[in-house]
């Protein structure tokens, strides 16, 4: 066996020296071997190449990545022998055994310090022990194992154990609520559940209603504090540490799955019960896809404390080079910094504007920005995320181009791979298209990933066709099996949340909500419209401190935030500021909200207005704010019917 020093040297060399194949001289211009009707050559900078759907039809309407036009990639190019999650983990342990893998800040006594790391080798030892422990307790191959706690090292250790011992992992999300968790457990027939003391309390409220469960493993719980149930219940309680110890004393050989099923993902949706999706060994949704890639390349993964309010402190301590989040957080970072700049006034504001514009222009023109701007302005901003971020990922919903630009300039991330520059769904194993690293353009969702084909299907009732000039338009579909296509329900570059106003104009509300999110008064925004009305209205969850500060400057007295939100002067001030932001973003006339309702409470998972990925549940929001929506349209109809004074 190689020494740790030799393994480390080999890994470093693999990053420093390309493979022989990569060293071959490759022309920038390549022959387009897929098409006889398209140009015979294509530039390496081209996003995709076109293919016929069926060779006998001659209709060229299927797109593949220009990186792999002749075949779809289903495995890692550098290690095509890896075909399962288990094999990927074995590769990582062999290549990076002594490297940092899983990091956490929580000490044994519950306090928070610097990150403490588990190496790949240590994770491998724990994985074998947990898998052996499950076998020790009689869990049969193919059984479903639930994971009912937030992200932490034990989550991945259990998931790796499932991949090594032929168990199917089933994430259970506390944000879905107890009824949804109960549904998922019963629907998938989960036999064992890993949880923490907090989620254990939830399980105990319906333990008698999940008869398939044989035992529950409590992470972070002591055996003497675990509950006991009558033997007739058939449910055993075990601490994670006890299971780990029993597994170490009774190690079992690996038995990775022969079938493709690796995990069952239940998406929340916006209506009804959670939706089930079987995913194969290399099929996983956004976060887990990132983790699989990190694992393959020996990248350490740091976990947050579990408190969103302390996330920025965790980032400053971890100092990541790759950071993945959601637009909601990025919007807050953007709004907080830009508002601070606006209120600073004078020389500081002018300096920031000059630095931002100069650096942005240099990036757009392909030049190296002057380092003076980082020293004077941007280093302090970069330190908020640890100072080393180079790649930022965003999912769940679109990210405003302005925010993407700001992150690229202010935080110097070389690749802002965002919901605005990438596209995918859980049902399609996350990614369908993705922005190329180094691409500084915005307003597109990148090119098809090398593992799938994409085409547009005509939607005649909405006047979208693949023959539209200058650009084909239609419903986005992706090939998932040999002759089968998955219909996303999304139209072109627009998200599926679109509707038509009375005059026939189509509206993409998420785009408008992202614009209004930059208004200083707006914490969250729900834009509504329908085919019975010719204008939009909005419900705004306000930024409390900003609104109170404005009221104080205007001498407006109020007993509480709710009373201030109902004050017509406050509504007018917020709508005016939203109009200003809308004009700056060049919204079209029909995209402006004509009336606004202010609410003091944020949209949350608890009040049913957000999905676990923090998207607005539009049907629920419509019902929740039905009275306010009706009132706004009534006011608009009266104002429109009132003749203007001459």
Coordinates of C-alpha atoms in Angstrom, one line a residue:
X1 CA 0.0 0.0 0.0
X2 CA 1.3 3.5 -0.9
X3 CA 2.3 5.7 2.0
X4 CA 0.1 8.8 2.8
X5 CA 2.9 11.1 1.4
X6 CA 3.0 9.1 -1.9
X7 CA -0.8 9.2 -2.3
X8 CA -0.8 13.0 -1.6
X9 CA 2.0 13.5 -4.2
X10 CA 0.1 11.4 -6.8
X11 CA -3.1 13.4 -6.3
X12 CA -1.3 16.7 -6.6
X13 CA 0.5 15.6 -9.8
X14 CA -2.8 14.6 -11.3
X15 CA -4.0 18.2 -10.9
X16 CA -0.8 19.8 -12.1
X17 CA -0.1 17.6 -15.1
X18 CA -2.8 16.8 -17.7
X19 CA -3.3 13.4 -19.1
X20 CA -1.6 12.5 -22.4
X21 CA -5.0 12.8 -24.2
X22 CA -5.4 16.3 -22.9
X23 CA -1.9 17.3 -24.1
X24 CA -2.7 16.5 -27.7
X25 CA -2.9 19.7 -29.8
X26 CA -6.5 20.4 -30.6
X27 CA -7.7 22.9 -33.2
X28 CA -10.1 25.6 -32.1
X29 CA -12.2 24.8 -35.2
X30 CA -13.6 21.3 -35.3
X31 CA -15.6 19.4 -37.9
X32 CA -19.3 19.3 -37.2
X33 CA -19.8 15.5 -37.9
X34 CA -23.4 15.5 -36.7
X35 CA -25.0 17.6 -39.4
X36 CA -25.0 17.7 -43.1
X37 CA -27.4 20.7 -43.3
X38 CA -25.7 22.8 -40.5
X39 CA -22.3 24.5 -41.0
X40 CA -19.7 21.8 -41.6
X41 CA -17.5 23.2 -38.8
X42 CA -18.2 24.6 -35.4
X43 CA -16.2 26.8 -32.9
X44 CA -15.2 25.4 -29.6
X45 CA -17.1 28.3 -28.0
X46 CA -20.4 27.0 -29.5
X47 CA -22.8 25.9 -26.8
X48 CA -24.4 23.0 -28.6
X49 CA -24.8 21.1 -31.9
X50 CA -28.0 20.0 -33.6
X51 CA -29.1 16.4 -34.4
X52 CA -32.0 14.9 -36.1
X53 CA -34.6 13.4 -33.8
X54 CA -34.8 10.3 -36.0
X55 CA -32.5 9.8 -38.9
X56 CA -35.3 9.0 -41.3
X57 CA -37.3 12.2 -40.6
X58 CA -34.5 14.6 -41.5
X59 CA -35.8 17.2 -38.9
X60 CA -32.9 18.7 -37.1
X61 CA -34.3 19.7 -33.7
X62 CA -32.4 17.8 -31.0
X63 CA -29.5 19.5 -29.2
X64 CA -26.5 18.0 -27.6
X65 CA -23.5 19.6 -25.8
X66 CA -20.8 20.7 -28.2
X67 CA -18.3 19.1 -25.8
X68 CA -19.6 15.6 -26.7
X69 CA -21.6 15.7 -29.9
X70 CA -21.2 12.1 -30.8
X71 CA -22.2 10.4 -27.6
X72 CA -23.9 11.0 -24.3
X73 CA -21.7 10.8 -21.3
X74 CA -23.0 8.8 -18.4
X75 CA -19.8 8.4 -16.4
X76 CA -16.7 10.3 -15.3
X77 CA -14.5 10.8 -18.4
X78 CA -11.3 10.3 -16.3
X79 CA -12.6 7.1 -14.7
X80 CA -15.2 5.4 -16.9
X81 CA -15.0 2.3 -14.9
X82 CA -16.9 4.0 -12.0
X83 CA -20.6 3.2 -12.5
X84 CA -22.1 3.4 -9.0
X85 CA -22.0 5.6 -5.9
X86 CA -20.2 2.9 -4.1
X87 CA -17.5 2.7 -6.7
X88 CA -17.1 6.5 -6.7
X89 CA -16.6 6.4 -2.9
X90 CA -14.0 3.6 -3.2
X91 CA -12.1 5.7 -5.8
X92 CA -12.2 8.8 -3.5
X93 CA -10.9 6.8 -0.5
X94 CA -8.1 5.2 -2.5
X95 CA -7.0 8.6 -4.0
X96 CA -7.6 11.0 -1.1
X97 CA -7.6 8.8 2.1
X98 CA -5.8 11.4 4.3
X99 CA -7.6 14.5 2.9
X100 CA -10.2 16.5 4.8
X101 CA -13.7 15.3 3.8
X102 CA -16.5 16.2 6.2
X103 CA -16.2 19.3 8.5
X104 CA -18.3 20.6 11.3
X105 CA -18.0 23.3 14.0
X106 CA -20.0 21.7 16.7
X107 CA -17.9 20.4 19.6
X108 CA -18.9 17.6 21.9
X109 CA -20.0 20.0 24.6
X110 CA -22.3 21.8 22.2
X111 CA -20.1 25.0 21.8
X112 CA -18.9 26.3 18.4
X113 CA -15.3 26.5 17.5
X114 CA -13.2 26.2 14.3
X115 CA -14.0 23.4 11.8
X116 CA -13.1 19.9 12.8
X117 CA -12.6 17.5 9.9
X118 CA -13.2 13.8 9.2
X119 CA -10.8 12.5 6.5
X120 CA -12.0 10.3 3.6
X121 CA -10.4 7.3 5.3
X122 CA -12.2 8.0 8.6
X123 CA -15.5 8.4 6.7
X124 CA -14.9 5.1 5.0
X125 CA -14.4 3.4 8.4
X126 CA -17.6 4.9 9.7
X127 CA -19.5 3.9 6.6
X128 CA -18.4 0.3 6.9
X129 CA -19.4 0.3 10.6
X130 CA -22.9 1.8 10.0
X131 CA -23.6 -0.6 7.1
X132 CA -22.5 -3.5 9.1
X133 CA -24.6 -2.4 12.1
X134 CA -27.7 -2.3 9.9
X135 CA -26.9 -5.8 8.7
X136 CA -26.3 -6.8 12.3
X137 CA -29.9 -5.7 13.2
X138 CA -31.2 -7.8 10.3
X139 CA -32.0 -5.1 7.8
X140 CA -32.3 -6.9 4.4
X141 CA -30.8 -5.7 1.2
X142 CA -33.1 -3.4 -0.8
X143 CA -34.7 -2.0 2.3
X144 CA -35.5 1.7 2.4
X145 CA -33.6 3.8 5.0
X146 CA -35.0 7.2 6.0
X147 CA -32.7 10.2 6.8
X148 CA -34.6 12.6 9.0
X149 CA -32.2 15.4 10.0
X150 CA -30.5 18.4 8.6
X151 CA -27.2 18.3 6.8
X152 CA -24.3 17.1 8.9
X153 CA -21.5 14.5 8.5
X154 CA -23.5 11.6 9.8
X155 CA -26.0 12.2 6.9
X156 CA -23.4 11.5 4.3
X157 CA -21.9 8.6 6.2
X158 CA -25.3 6.9 6.3
X159 CA -25.9 7.6 2.7
X160 CA -22.5 6.1 1.8
X161 CA -23.4 3.1 3.9
X162 CA -26.6 2.6 2.0
X163 CA -24.7 2.7 -1.3
X164 CA -22.2 0.0 0.0
X165 CA -24.8 -2.4 1.4
X166 CA -27.7 -2.2 -1.1
X167 CA -30.0 0.0 0.9
X168 CA -32.1 2.7 -0.7
X169 CA -31.8 6.0 1.1
X170 CA -34.9 8.2 1.4
X171 CA -34.4 11.8 2.6
X172 CA -37.1 13.0 5.0
X173 CA -37.5 16.8 5.2
X174 CA -38.7 18.3 8.4
X175 CA -39.8 21.4 6.3
X176 CA -42.4 19.2 4.6
X177 CA -44.3 18.9 7.9
X178 CA -45.3 15.8 9.9
X179 CA -48.1 14.7 7.6
X180 CA -45.8 14.6 4.6
X181 CA -43.1 12.8 6.5
X182 CA -45.6 10.1 7.6
X183 CA -46.8 9.8 4.0
X184 CA -43.3 9.3 2.7
X185 CA -42.4 6.7 5.3
X186 CA -45.6 4.7 4.5
X187 CA -45.4 5.2 0.8
X188 CA -41.8 4.0 0.5
X189 CA -42.1 1.3 3.2
X190 CA -39.1 2.6 5.2
X191 CA -37.7 0.0 7.6
X192 CA -35.1 2.1 9.5
X193 CA -35.0 5.9 10.2
X194 CA -31.9 7.9 11.3
X195 CA -33.0 11.1 13.1
X196 CA -31.9 13.6 15.8
X197 CA -33.6 14.2 19.1
X198 CA -35.7 17.1 17.7
X199 CA -37.1 15.0 14.8
X200 CA -37.5 12.0 17.0
X201 CA -40.1 14.0 19.0
X202 CA -42.0 14.4 15.8
X203 CA -41.8 10.7 14.9
X204 CA -43.1 9.8 18.3
X205 CA -46.4 11.7 17.6
X206 CA -47.3 9.2 14.8
X207 CA -45.1 6.2 15.6
X208 CA -48.1 3.9 15.7
X209 CA -49.1 5.0 12.2
X210 CA -45.8 4.0 10.4
X211 CA -45.9 0.2 10.9
X212 CA -43.1 -0.6 8.4
X213 CA -40.5 1.0 10.7
X214 CA -38.4 -1.6 12.6
X215 CA -35.9 0.5 14.3
X216 CA -34.9 4.2 14.8
X217 CA -31.3 5.4 15.1
X218 CA -30.9 8.6 17.0
X219 CA -27.9 10.8 16.0
X220 CA -26.6 12.8 18.9
X221 CA -28.7 11.0 21.4
X222 CA -27.5 9.0 24.5
X223 CA -28.9 5.5 24.9
X224 CA -30.0 6.1 28.5
X225 CA -32.2 9.0 27.3
X226 CA -33.9 7.1 24.4
X227 CA -37.6 6.3 24.8
X228 CA -38.8 2.8 25.1
X229 CA -42.0 1.4 23.6
X230 CA -43.9 -1.8 24.4
X231 CA -42.3 -4.8 22.7
X232 CA -45.5 -5.3 20.8
X233 CA -44.8 -2.1 18.8
X234 CA -41.9 -3.8 17.1
X235 CA -39.8 -0.6 17.1
X236 CA -36.3 -0.5 18.6
X237 CA -34.4 2.7 19.5
X238 CA -30.6 2.8 19.1
X239 CA -28.1 5.6 19.4
X240 CA -25.9 6.3 16.5
X241 CA -22.8 5.7 18.6
X242 CA -24.1 2.3 19.7
X243 CA -24.9 1.2 16.1
X244 CA -21.4 2.4 15.1
X245 CA -19.8 0.3 17.9
X246 CA -21.9 -2.8 17.1
X247 CA -21.0 -2.5 13.5
X248 CA -17.3 -2.3 14.2
X249 CA -17.5 -5.4 16.3
X250 CA -19.4 -7.3 13.6
X251 CA -17.9 -6.0 10.2
X252 CA -19.7 -7.4 7.2
X253 CA -18.4 -7.5 3.6
X254 CA -19.7 -4.8 1.1
X255 CA -22.6 -5.9 -1.0
X256 CA -23.3 -2.9 -3.4
X257 CA -26.5 -3.0 -5.4
X258 CA -26.8 -4.8 -8.7
X259 CA -29.9 -2.7 -9.7
X260 CA -29.9 1.0 -10.6
X261 CA -32.1 2.2 -7.7
X262 CA -30.0 4.2 -5.3
X263 CA -32.3 6.7 -3.7
X264 CA -35.9 7.8 -3.6
X265 CA -36.5 11.5 -3.7
X266 CA -39.8 13.1 -2.8
X267 CA -40.3 16.6 -4.1
X268 CA -42.6 18.9 -2.3
X269 CA -44.5 20.3 -5.3
X270 CA -46.9 23.1 -4.6
X271 CA -50.1 21.0 -4.3
X272 CA -51.1 17.6 -3.0
X273 CA -48.8 15.0 -1.5
X274 CA -45.0 14.8 -2.1
X275 CA -44.1 13.3 -5.5
X276 CA -41.9 10.2 -5.7
X277 CA -38.8 10.0 -8.0
X278 CA -36.6 6.9 -8.2
X279 CA -33.0 7.9 -9.1
X280 CA -30.2 5.7 -10.1
X281 CA -26.7 5.5 -8.8
X282 CA -25.6 8.7 -10.6
X283 CA -29.0 10.4 -10.4
X284 CA -29.4 12.8 -7.6
X285 CA -30.8 16.3 -7.2
X286 CA -28.8 19.5 -7.1
X287 CA -27.2 19.3 -3.7
X288 CA -26.4 15.6 -3.9
X289 CA -25.1 16.0 -7.5
X290 CA -22.6 18.6 -6.2
X291 CA -21.6 16.3 -3.4
X292 CA -21.0 13.3 -5.8
X293 CA -18.7 15.6 -7.9
X294 CA -16.9 16.9 -4.8
X295 CA -16.3 13.4 -3.5
X296 CA -14.9 12.2 -6.9
X297 CA -12.4 15.1 -6.9
X298 CA -11.3 14.9 -3.2
X299 CA -13.0 18.2 -2.2
X300 CA -13.8 18.8 1.5
X301 CA -17.4 19.7 2.5
X302 CA -18.1 21.9 5.4
X303 CA -21.5 21.9 7.1
X304 CA -23.2 24.9 8.7
X305 CA -24.3 24.9 12.4
X306 CA -27.9 24.4 11.5
X307 CA -28.9 28.0 12.2
X308 CA -29.4 30.2 9.0
X309 CA -28.8 33.3 11.0
X310 CA -25.2 32.1 11.7
X311 CA -24.5 31.1 8.2
X312 CA -22.3 34.1 7.4
X313 CA -20.2 33.3 10.5
X314 CA -19.8 29.7 9.3
X315 CA -18.7 31.0 5.9
X316 CA -16.1 33.3 7.4
X317 CA -14.7 30.4 9.4
X318 CA -14.8 27.8 6.6
X319 CA -13.4 30.1 3.9
X320 CA -14.8 28.0 1.0
X321 CA -13.7 28.1 -2.6
X322 CA -17.0 26.8 -3.8
X323 CA -20.3 28.0 -2.4
X324 CA -23.8 26.9 -3.4
X325 CA -26.9 28.6 -2.1
X326 CA -30.3 30.0 -3.3
X327 CA -31.3 33.4 -4.8
X328 CA -33.0 34.4 -1.5
X329 CA -29.6 34.5 0.3
X330 CA -27.8 36.1 -2.7
X331 CA -30.5 38.8 -2.9
X332 CA -30.1 39.6 0.7
X333 CA -26.3 39.9 0.4
X334 CA -26.8 42.2 -2.7
X335 CA -29.5 44.3 -1.0
X336 CA -27.5 44.7 2.2
X337 CA -24.4 45.9 0.5
X338 CA -26.0 48.1 -2.1
X339 CA -28.3 49.7 0.6
X340 CA -25.3 50.3 2.8
X341 CA -23.5 52.0 -0.1
X342 CA -26.5 54.1 -1.0
X343 CA -26.9 55.4 2.6
X344 CA -23.1 56.0 3.0
X345 CA -23.3 58.9 0.5
X346 CA -20.5 61.3 -0.5
X347 CA -17.1 60.0 -1.2
X348 CA -17.7 56.4 -0.2
X349 CA -20.6 56.0 -2.6
X350 CA -18.8 57.6 -5.5
X351 CA -15.7 55.4 -4.8
X352 CA -17.8 52.2 -4.8
X353 CA -19.6 53.2 -8.0
X354 CA -16.3 54.0 -9.8
X355 CA -14.7 50.8 -8.6
X356 CA -17.7 48.6 -9.5
X357 CA -18.1 50.1 -13.0
X358 CA -14.4 50.0 -13.8
X359 CA -13.9 46.4 -12.6
X360 CA -17.1 45.2 -14.4
X361 CA -16.1 46.9 -17.7
X362 CA -12.6 45.2 -17.5
X363 CA -14.2 41.8 -16.9
X364 CA -16.6 42.3 -19.8
X365 CA -13.8 43.3 -22.1
X366 CA -11.6 40.3 -21.1
X367 CA -9.0 42.4 -19.3
X368 CA -7.5 42.0 -15.8
X369 CA -9.1 44.6 -13.5
X370 CA -6.8 47.0 -11.6
X371 CA -5.9 45.5 -8.2
X372 CA -6.4 48.9 -6.6
X373 CA -10.2 48.4 -6.6
X374 CA -9.9 45.2 -4.6
X375 CA -7.6 46.8 -2.0
X376 CA -9.8 49.9 -1.6
X377 CA -13.3 48.4 -1.9
X378 CA -13.9 44.7 -2.7
X379 CA -11.6 42.8 -0.3
X380 CA -13.9 43.7 2.6
X381 CA -16.9 42.4 0.7
X382 CA -15.1 39.1 -0.3
X383 CA -14.2 38.5 3.4
X384 CA -17.9 38.2 4.2
X385 CA -17.8 34.8 2.4
X386 CA -14.3 33.9 3.7
X387 CA -12.3 35.6 0.9
X388 CA -11.6 32.6 -1.3
X389 CA -14.8 31.9 -3.2
X390 CA -14.2 31.2 -6.9
X391 CA -17.3 29.3 -7.9
X392 CA -20.8 30.2 -6.7
X393 CA -23.8 28.0 -7.4
X394 CA -27.5 28.9 -7.1
X395 CA -30.6 26.8 -7.5
X396 CA -34.3 26.6 -6.8
X397 CA -35.3 29.8 -8.7
X398 CA -33.9 32.4 -11.1
X399 CA -31.2 34.8 -10.0
X400 CA -31.4 38.4 -11.2
X401 CA -28.8 39.3 -13.8
X402 CA -27.9 42.4 -11.7
X403 CA -27.2 40.2 -8.6
X404 CA -25.2 37.7 -10.7
X405 CA -23.1 40.6 -12.1
X406 CA -22.6 41.9 -8.6
X407 CA -21.4 38.6 -7.2
X408 CA -19.0 38.2 -10.1
X409 CA -17.6 41.7 -9.7
X410 CA -17.7 42.1 -5.9
X411 CA -16.8 38.6 -4.9
X412 CA -14.6 37.8 -7.9
X413 CA -16.2 34.4 -8.5
X414 CA -15.0 33.2 -11.9
X415 CA -18.2 31.2 -12.5
X416 CA -21.6 32.3 -11.3
X417 CA -23.5 29.1 -12.0
X418 CA -27.0 30.3 -11.1
X419 CA -30.6 29.5 -11.5
X420 CA -30.4 32.2 -14.2
X421 CA -27.5 30.4 -16.0
X422 CA -28.4 26.8 -15.4
X423 CA -31.5 24.7 -15.6
X424 CA -32.7 21.4 -14.3
X425 CA -35.2 19.5 -12.2
X426 CA -35.2 16.8 -9.5
X427 CA -37.0 14.5 -11.9
X428 CA -34.1 14.8 -14.4
X429 CA -31.4 14.1 -11.9
X430 CA -31.0 17.9 -11.5
X431 CA -29.0 19.4 -14.3
X432 CA -30.3 19.7 -17.9
X433 CA -28.3 22.7 -19.0
X434 CA -25.4 24.6 -17.3
X435 CA -23.4 27.7 -17.9
X436 CA -19.8 27.1 -19.0
X437 CA -17.1 28.0 -16.5
X438 CA -15.7 31.4 -17.4
X439 CA -18.8 32.5 -19.4
X440 CA -19.5 36.0 -18.3
X441 CA -22.6 36.6 -20.3
X442 CA -26.0 36.6 -18.5
X443 CA -29.6 36.0 -19.5
X444 CA -29.3 32.4 -20.6
X445 CA -29.3 29.0 -19.0
X446 CA -26.2 27.6 -20.6
X447 CA -25.8 24.6 -22.9
X448 CA -27.1 21.0 -22.6
X449 CA -24.9 19.0 -20.2
X450 CA -23.0 16.2 -21.9
X451 CA -25.3 13.6 -20.5
X452 CA -28.6 14.5 -22.1
X453 CA -30.4 15.7 -25.2
X454 CA -32.8 18.6 -25.2
X455 CA -35.4 19.8 -27.7
X456 CA -38.3 22.2 -27.9
X457 CA -41.9 21.0 -28.5
X458 CA -44.5 23.2 -30.1
X459 CA -47.2 24.7 -27.9
X460 CA -49.7 26.0 -30.4
X461 CA -52.2 27.3 -27.9
X462 CA -49.6 29.7 -26.6
X463 CA -48.2 30.5 -30.0
X464 CA -44.8 28.9 -29.3
X465 CA -43.3 26.8 -32.1
X466 CA -39.9 25.4 -33.0
X467 CA -40.2 27.4 -36.3
X468 CA -40.4 30.8 -34.6
X469 CA -38.0 33.4 -36.1
X470 CA -35.4 34.4 -35.1
X471 CA -35.3 31.8 -32.2
X472 CA -37.2 28.5 -31.9
X473 CA -39.5 28.5 -28.9
X474 CA -41.5 25.7 -27.2
X475 CA -41.8 23.4 -24.2
X476 CA -38.4 22.2 -23.0
X477 CA -38.2 18.4 -23.0
X478 CA -35.3 16.1 -22.2
X479 CA -34.6 12.6 -23.3
X480 CA -34.6 10.2 -20.3
X481 CA -34.8 6.8 -22.0
X482 CA -34.0 5.5 -25.5
X483 CA -37.1 6.8 -27.2
X484 CA -38.8 8.6 -24.4
X485 CA -38.8 12.3 -23.5
X486 CA -39.5 14.1 -20.2
X487 CA -41.8 17.1 -20.5
X488 CA -40.7 19.8 -18.1
X489 CA -43.8 22.1 -18.5
X490 CA -41.4 25.0 -19.0
X491 CA -41.6 27.3 -22.0
X492 CA -38.3 28.3 -23.6
X493 CA -36.3 30.4 -21.2
X494 CA -39.4 31.2 -19.1
X495 CA -40.2 29.4 -15.9
X496 CA -43.4 27.4 -15.8
X497 CA -45.1 30.1 -13.5
X498 CA -46.4 32.2 -16.4
X499 CA -49.9 33.5 -16.9
X500 CA -51.8 35.8 -19.4
X501 CA -53.4 39.1 -18.6
X502 CA -56.8 40.2 -20.0
X503 CA -55.2 42.0 -22.9
X504 CA -53.2 38.9 -23.9
X505 CA -49.7 39.8 -22.5
X506 CA -47.8 36.8 -21.0
X507 CA -46.3 37.4 -17.6
X508 CA -43.3 35.7 -15.9
X509 CA -43.9 36.7 -12.2
X510 CA -40.6 35.3 -10.9
X511 CA -38.7 37.6 -13.1
X512 CA -40.7 40.6 -11.8
X513 CA -40.4 39.5 -8.2
X514 CA -36.6 39.3 -8.6
X515 CA -36.6 42.9 -9.8
X516 CA -38.7 44.1 -6.9
X517 CA -36.6 42.1 -4.4
X518 CA -33.9 44.8 -5.0
X519 CA -36.3 47.5 -3.5
X520 CA -35.1 48.5 -0.1
X521 CA -38.6 48.1 1.4
X522 CA -39.1 44.6 0.1
X523 CA -38.1 41.4 2.0
X524 CA -40.3 39.2 -0.2
X525 CA -42.7 39.8 -3.0
X526 CA -45.7 37.9 -4.5
X527 CA -46.8 39.2 -7.9
X528 CA -50.3 38.2 -9.0
X529 CA -52.3 38.6 -12.2
X530 CA -54.9 36.7 -14.2
X531 CA -56.8 36.7 -17.5
X532 CA -59.7 38.6 -16.0
X533 CA -57.6 41.7 -15.2
X534 CA -55.3 43.9 -17.3
X535 CA -52.8 44.8 -14.6
X536 CA -50.7 43.2 -11.9
X537 CA -50.9 43.5 -8.1
X538 CA -48.3 42.6 -5.5
X539 CA -48.2 41.5 -1.9
X540 CA -45.0 42.6 -0.1
X541 CA -43.5 41.3 3.1
X542 CA -41.7 44.4 4.2
X543 CA -38.2 44.9 5.6
X544 CA -39.3 46.0 9.1
X545 CA -36.3 48.2 10.0
X546 CA -36.4 50.0 6.7
X547 CA -40.1 50.8 6.8
X548 CA -39.9 52.0 10.5
X549 CA -36.9 54.2 9.6
X550 CA -38.9 55.7 6.7
X551 CA -42.0 56.3 9.0
X552 CA -39.8 58.1 11.5
X553 CA -38.4 60.3 8.9
X554 CA -41.9 61.2 7.8
X555 CA -43.2 61.8 11.3
X556 CA -45.7 59.0 11.0
X557 CA -46.8 57.5 14.4
X558 CA -47.7 53.9 14.7
X559 CA -48.4 51.4 17.4
X560 CA -47.0 48.3 15.6
X561 CA -45.7 47.2 12.2
X562 CA -49.1 45.9 11.2
X563 CA -50.7 49.3 11.6
X564 CA -47.9 50.9 9.6
X565 CA -48.3 48.4 6.8
X566 CA -52.0 49.4 6.5
X567 CA -51.2 53.1 6.3
X568 CA -51.9 54.4 2.7
X569 CA -48.9 56.6 2.9
X570 CA -46.6 53.6 3.5
X571 CA -48.2 51.7 0.6
X572 CA -47.7 54.7 -1.7
X573 CA -44.1 55.1 -0.6
X574 CA -43.3 51.4 -1.2
X575 CA -45.1 51.3 -4.6
X576 CA -43.2 54.5 -5.7
X577 CA -39.9 52.9 -4.8
X578 CA -40.9 49.7 -6.6
X579 CA -41.8 51.7 -9.7
X580 CA -38.3 53.3 -9.6
X581 CA -36.6 49.9 -9.3
X582 CA -38.8 48.6 -12.1
X583 CA -37.9 51.5 -14.4
X584 CA -34.2 50.9 -13.7
X585 CA -34.6 47.2 -14.7
X586 CA -36.5 48.3 -17.8
X587 CA -39.7 46.4 -17.0
X588 CA -42.4 46.8 -19.7
X589 CA -45.5 48.8 -18.8
X590 CA -47.7 45.8 -18.2
X591 CA -45.1 44.2 -15.9
X592 CA -45.4 47.0 -13.3
X593 CA -47.6 46.2 -10.2
X594 CA -50.4 48.8 -10.1
X595 CA -51.3 48.2 -6.4
X596 CA -49.5 46.8 -3.4
X597 CA -50.5 45.3 -0.1
X598 CA -47.9 45.4 2.7
X599 CA -47.8 42.6 5.3
X600 CA -45.6 42.5 8.4
X601 CA -45.1 38.7 8.4
X602 CA -42.6 37.0 6.1
X603 CA -43.5 34.2 3.7
X604 CA -42.3 31.0 5.5
X605 CA -42.4 27.3 5.4
X606 CA -44.4 27.3 8.6
X607 CA -47.2 29.4 7.1
X608 CA -47.3 27.3 4.0
X609 CA -46.2 30.0 1.5
X610 CA -42.8 28.6 0.6
X611 CA -41.5 25.2 -0.6
X612 CA -38.5 23.7 1.1
X613 CA -36.4 25.3 -1.7
X614 CA -37.9 28.7 -0.8
X615 CA -40.0 29.1 -3.9
X616 CA -43.4 30.8 -3.4
X617 CA -46.2 28.3 -3.5
X618 CA -48.3 30.3 -5.9
X619 CA -51.7 28.5 -5.5
X620 CA -51.4 28.7 -1.7
X621 CA -50.3 32.4 -1.8
X622 CA -53.2 33.2 -4.0
X623 CA -55.6 31.7 -1.5
X624 CA -53.8 33.1 1.5
X625 CA -53.9 36.6 0.2
X626 CA -57.3 36.3 -1.6
X627 CA -59.0 39.1 0.4
X628 CA -56.1 41.5 -0.2
X629 CA -56.0 40.6 -4.0
X630 CA -59.7 41.2 -4.3
X631 CA -59.4 44.5 -2.5
X632 CA -56.6 45.8 -4.7
X633 CA -58.4 45.0 -7.9
X634 CA -61.6 46.7 -6.5
X635 CA -59.5 49.8 -5.7
X636 CA -58.0 49.8 -9.2
X637 CA -61.4 49.4 -10.9
X638 CA -62.7 52.4 -8.9
X639 CA -59.7 54.6 -9.8
X640 CA -59.9 53.6 -13.4
X641 CA -63.6 54.4 -13.6
X642 CA -63.1 57.8 -11.9
X643 CA -62.8 60.5 -14.6
X644 CA -59.7 62.6 -14.5
X645 CA -60.0 66.3 -13.6
X646 CA -59.3 68.7 -16.4

